mmCIF file of C-alpha atoms in Angstrom:
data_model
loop_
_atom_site.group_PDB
_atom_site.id
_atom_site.type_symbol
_atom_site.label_atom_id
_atom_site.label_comp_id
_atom_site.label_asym_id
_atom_site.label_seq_id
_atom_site.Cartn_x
_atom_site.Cartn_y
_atom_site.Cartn_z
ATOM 1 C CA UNK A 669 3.952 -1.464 -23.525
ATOM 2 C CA UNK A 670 4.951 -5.122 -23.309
ATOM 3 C CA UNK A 671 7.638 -6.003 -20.494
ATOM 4 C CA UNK A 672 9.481 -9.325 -20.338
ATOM 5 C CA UNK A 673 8.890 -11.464 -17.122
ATOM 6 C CA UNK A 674 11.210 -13.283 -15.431
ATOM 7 C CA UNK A 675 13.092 -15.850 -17.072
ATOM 8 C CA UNK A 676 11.936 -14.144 -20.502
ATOM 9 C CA UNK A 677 8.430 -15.196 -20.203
ATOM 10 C CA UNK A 678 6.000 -12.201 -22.078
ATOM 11 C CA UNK A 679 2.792 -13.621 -20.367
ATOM 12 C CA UNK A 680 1.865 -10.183 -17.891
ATOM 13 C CA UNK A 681 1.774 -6.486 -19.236
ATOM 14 C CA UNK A 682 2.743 -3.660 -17.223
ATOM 15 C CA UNK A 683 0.826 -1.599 -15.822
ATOM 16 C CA UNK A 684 2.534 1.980 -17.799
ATOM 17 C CA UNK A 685 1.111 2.037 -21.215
ATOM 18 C CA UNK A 686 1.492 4.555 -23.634
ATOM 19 C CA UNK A 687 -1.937 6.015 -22.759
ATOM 20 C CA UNK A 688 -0.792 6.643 -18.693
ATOM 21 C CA UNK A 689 -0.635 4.256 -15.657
ATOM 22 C CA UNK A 690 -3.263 1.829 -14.848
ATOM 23 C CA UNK A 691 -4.199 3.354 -11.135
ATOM 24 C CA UNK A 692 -6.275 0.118 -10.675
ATOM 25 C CA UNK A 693 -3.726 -2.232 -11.402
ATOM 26 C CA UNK A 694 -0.897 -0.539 -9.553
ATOM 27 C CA UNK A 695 -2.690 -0.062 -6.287
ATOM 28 C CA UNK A 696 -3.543 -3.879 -6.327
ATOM 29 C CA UNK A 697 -0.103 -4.343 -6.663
ATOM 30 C CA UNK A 698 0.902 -2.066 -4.273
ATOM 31 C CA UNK A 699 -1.302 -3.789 -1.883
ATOM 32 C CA UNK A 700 0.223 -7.087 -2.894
ATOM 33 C CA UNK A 701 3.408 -5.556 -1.906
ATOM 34 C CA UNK A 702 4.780 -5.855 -5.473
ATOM 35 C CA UNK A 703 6.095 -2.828 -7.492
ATOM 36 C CA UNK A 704 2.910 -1.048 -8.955
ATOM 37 C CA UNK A 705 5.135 -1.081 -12.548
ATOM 38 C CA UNK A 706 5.885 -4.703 -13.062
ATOM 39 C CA UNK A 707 4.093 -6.281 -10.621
ATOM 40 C CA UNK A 708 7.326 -9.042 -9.981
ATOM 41 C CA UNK A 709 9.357 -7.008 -7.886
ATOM 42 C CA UNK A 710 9.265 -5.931 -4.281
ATOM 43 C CA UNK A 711 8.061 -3.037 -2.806
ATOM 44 C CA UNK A 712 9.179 -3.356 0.937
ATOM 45 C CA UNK A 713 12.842 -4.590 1.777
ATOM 46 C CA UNK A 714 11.341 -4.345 5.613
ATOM 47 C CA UNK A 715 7.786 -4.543 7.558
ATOM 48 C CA UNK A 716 7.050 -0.850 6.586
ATOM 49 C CA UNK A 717 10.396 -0.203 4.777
ATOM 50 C CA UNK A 718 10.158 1.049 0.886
ATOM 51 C CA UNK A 719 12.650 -0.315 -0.845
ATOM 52 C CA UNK A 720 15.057 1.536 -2.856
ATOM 53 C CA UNK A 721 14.476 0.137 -6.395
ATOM 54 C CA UNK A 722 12.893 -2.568 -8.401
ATOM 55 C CA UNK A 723 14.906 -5.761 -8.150
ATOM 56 C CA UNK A 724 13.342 -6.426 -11.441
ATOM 57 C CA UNK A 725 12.692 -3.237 -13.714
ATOM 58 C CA UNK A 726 14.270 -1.034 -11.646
ATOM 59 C CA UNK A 727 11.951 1.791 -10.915
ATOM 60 C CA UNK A 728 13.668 4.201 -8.300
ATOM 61 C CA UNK A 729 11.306 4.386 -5.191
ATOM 62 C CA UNK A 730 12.977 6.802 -2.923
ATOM 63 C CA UNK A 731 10.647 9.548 -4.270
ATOM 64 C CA UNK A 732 7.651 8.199 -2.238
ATOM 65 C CA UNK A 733 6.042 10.379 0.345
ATOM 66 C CA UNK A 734 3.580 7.822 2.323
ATOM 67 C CA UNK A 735 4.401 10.001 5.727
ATOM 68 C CA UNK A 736 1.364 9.483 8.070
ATOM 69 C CA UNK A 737 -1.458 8.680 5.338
ATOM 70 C CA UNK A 738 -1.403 4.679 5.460
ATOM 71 C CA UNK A 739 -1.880 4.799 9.737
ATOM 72 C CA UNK A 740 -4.517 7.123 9.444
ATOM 73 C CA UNK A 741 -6.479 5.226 6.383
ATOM 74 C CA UNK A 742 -5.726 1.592 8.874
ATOM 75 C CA UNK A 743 -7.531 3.637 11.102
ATOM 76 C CA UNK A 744 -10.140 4.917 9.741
ATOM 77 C CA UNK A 745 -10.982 1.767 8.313
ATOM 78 C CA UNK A 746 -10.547 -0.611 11.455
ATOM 79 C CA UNK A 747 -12.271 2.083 13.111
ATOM 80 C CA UNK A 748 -15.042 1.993 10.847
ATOM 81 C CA UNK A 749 -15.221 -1.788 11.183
ATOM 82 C CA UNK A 750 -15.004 -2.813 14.683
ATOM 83 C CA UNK A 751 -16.430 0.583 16.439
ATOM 84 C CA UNK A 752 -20.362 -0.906 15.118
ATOM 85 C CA UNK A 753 -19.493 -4.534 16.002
ATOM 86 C CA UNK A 754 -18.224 -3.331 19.771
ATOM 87 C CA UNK A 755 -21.313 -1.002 20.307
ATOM 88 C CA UNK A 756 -24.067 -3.575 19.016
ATOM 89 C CA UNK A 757 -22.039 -6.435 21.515
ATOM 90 C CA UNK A 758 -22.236 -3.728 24.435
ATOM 91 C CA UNK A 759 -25.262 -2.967 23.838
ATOM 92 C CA UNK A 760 -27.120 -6.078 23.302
ATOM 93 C CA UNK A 761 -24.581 -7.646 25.586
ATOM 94 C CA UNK A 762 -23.355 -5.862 28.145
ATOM 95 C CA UNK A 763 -20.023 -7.724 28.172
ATOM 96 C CA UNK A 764 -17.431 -7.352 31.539
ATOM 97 C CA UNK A 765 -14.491 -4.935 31.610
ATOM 98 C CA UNK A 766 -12.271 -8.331 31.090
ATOM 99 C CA UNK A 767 -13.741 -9.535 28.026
ATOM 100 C CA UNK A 768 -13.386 -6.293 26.377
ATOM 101 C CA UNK A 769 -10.259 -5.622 27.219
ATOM 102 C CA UNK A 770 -8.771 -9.486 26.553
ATOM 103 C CA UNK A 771 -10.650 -9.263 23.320
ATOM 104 C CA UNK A 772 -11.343 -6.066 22.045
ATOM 105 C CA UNK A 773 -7.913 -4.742 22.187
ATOM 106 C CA UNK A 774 -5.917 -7.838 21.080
ATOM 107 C CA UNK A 775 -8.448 -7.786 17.767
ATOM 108 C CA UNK A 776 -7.887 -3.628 17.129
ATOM 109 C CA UNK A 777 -4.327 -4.158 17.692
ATOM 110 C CA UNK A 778 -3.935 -7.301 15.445
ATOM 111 C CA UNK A 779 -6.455 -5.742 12.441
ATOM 112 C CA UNK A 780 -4.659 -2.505 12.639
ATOM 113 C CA UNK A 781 -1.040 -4.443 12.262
ATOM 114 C CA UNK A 782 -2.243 -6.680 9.466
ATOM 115 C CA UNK A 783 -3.187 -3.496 7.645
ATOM 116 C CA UNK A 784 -0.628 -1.344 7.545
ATOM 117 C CA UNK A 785 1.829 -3.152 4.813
ATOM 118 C CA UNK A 786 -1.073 -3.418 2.229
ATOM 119 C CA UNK A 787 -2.111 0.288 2.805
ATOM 120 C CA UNK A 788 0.934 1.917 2.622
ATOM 121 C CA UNK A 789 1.789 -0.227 -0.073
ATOM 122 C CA UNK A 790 -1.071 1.300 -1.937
ATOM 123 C CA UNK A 791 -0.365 4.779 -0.889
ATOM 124 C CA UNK A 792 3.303 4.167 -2.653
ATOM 125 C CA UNK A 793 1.478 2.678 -5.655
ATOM 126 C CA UNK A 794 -1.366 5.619 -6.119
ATOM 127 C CA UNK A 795 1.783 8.062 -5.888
ATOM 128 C CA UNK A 796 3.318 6.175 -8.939
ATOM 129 C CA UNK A 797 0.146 5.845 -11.035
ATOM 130 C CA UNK A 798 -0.575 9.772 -10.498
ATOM 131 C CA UNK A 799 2.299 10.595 -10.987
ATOM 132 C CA UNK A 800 3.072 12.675 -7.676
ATOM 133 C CA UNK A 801 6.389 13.636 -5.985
ATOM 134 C CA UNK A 802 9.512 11.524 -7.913
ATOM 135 C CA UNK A 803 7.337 9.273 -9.476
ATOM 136 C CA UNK A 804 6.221 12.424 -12.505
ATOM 137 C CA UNK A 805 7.098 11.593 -15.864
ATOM 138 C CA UNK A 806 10.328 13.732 -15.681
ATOM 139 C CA UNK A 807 12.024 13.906 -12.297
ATOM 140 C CA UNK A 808 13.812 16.893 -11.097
ATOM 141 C CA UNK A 809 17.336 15.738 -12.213
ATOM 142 C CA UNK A 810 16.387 15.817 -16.026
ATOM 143 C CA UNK A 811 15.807 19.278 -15.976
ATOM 144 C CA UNK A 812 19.105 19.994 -14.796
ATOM 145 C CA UNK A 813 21.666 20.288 -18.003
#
């Protein structure tokens, strides 16, 4: 399926095709903080804030269900990165209370911010390429007639 960019360029595909969703594709976009269809539009209107819709092809949003996953993945994965980096510095170092507090926390604090957007932009994304909670292929208002 061929979507028209902005300003009617045809240059990028999206990332629905006939044959499903490209979960690849979307999550990159989702960590991009772009809309896992079309890639162009936004998916936060805020620092952790989903946006409603597309601004540009208008896929609905509000059926996302992030909850808590995103902070627990930003911490599993900070945790995972800094825990072996503190305990070979304490180890081989022996560092004073000071320096890990002035430094350690700052660093945990400032990793663990930077993450969360791009995470729980991906979260919203892998919801939308599997097709779970409002994002399925026919959401619950259809089947009302």
């Amino acid at each position: 399926m061929r979507v028209a960019g902005p300003a009617g360029s045809n240059d990028w595909t999206s990332a629905e095709t006939a044959a499903g969703r490209n979960v690849g594709l979307s999550v990159w976009r989702g960590v991009r903080g772009r809309c896992p269809r079309c890639g162009r539009g936004r998916l936060f209107c805020a620092f952790l804030k989903v946006d409603d819709h597309c601004s540009v092809c208008r896929l609905d949003f509000t059926g996302h269900r992030a909850d808590d996953l995103p902070a627990y993945l930003v911490i599993v994965i900070v945790g995972h990165v800094l825990v072996p980096v503190i305990l070979w510095i304490e180890v081989d170092y022996a560092p004073s209370l000071a320096f890990q507090l002035g430094v350690y926390l700052p660093i945990t604090a400032l990793a663990s911010i930077a993450l969360l957007q791009p995470v729980k932009g991906a979260v919203v994304a892998l919801q939308w390429s599997l097709r779970m909670h409002g994002f399925d292929a026919h959401p619950p208002d259809e089947f009302r007639a």
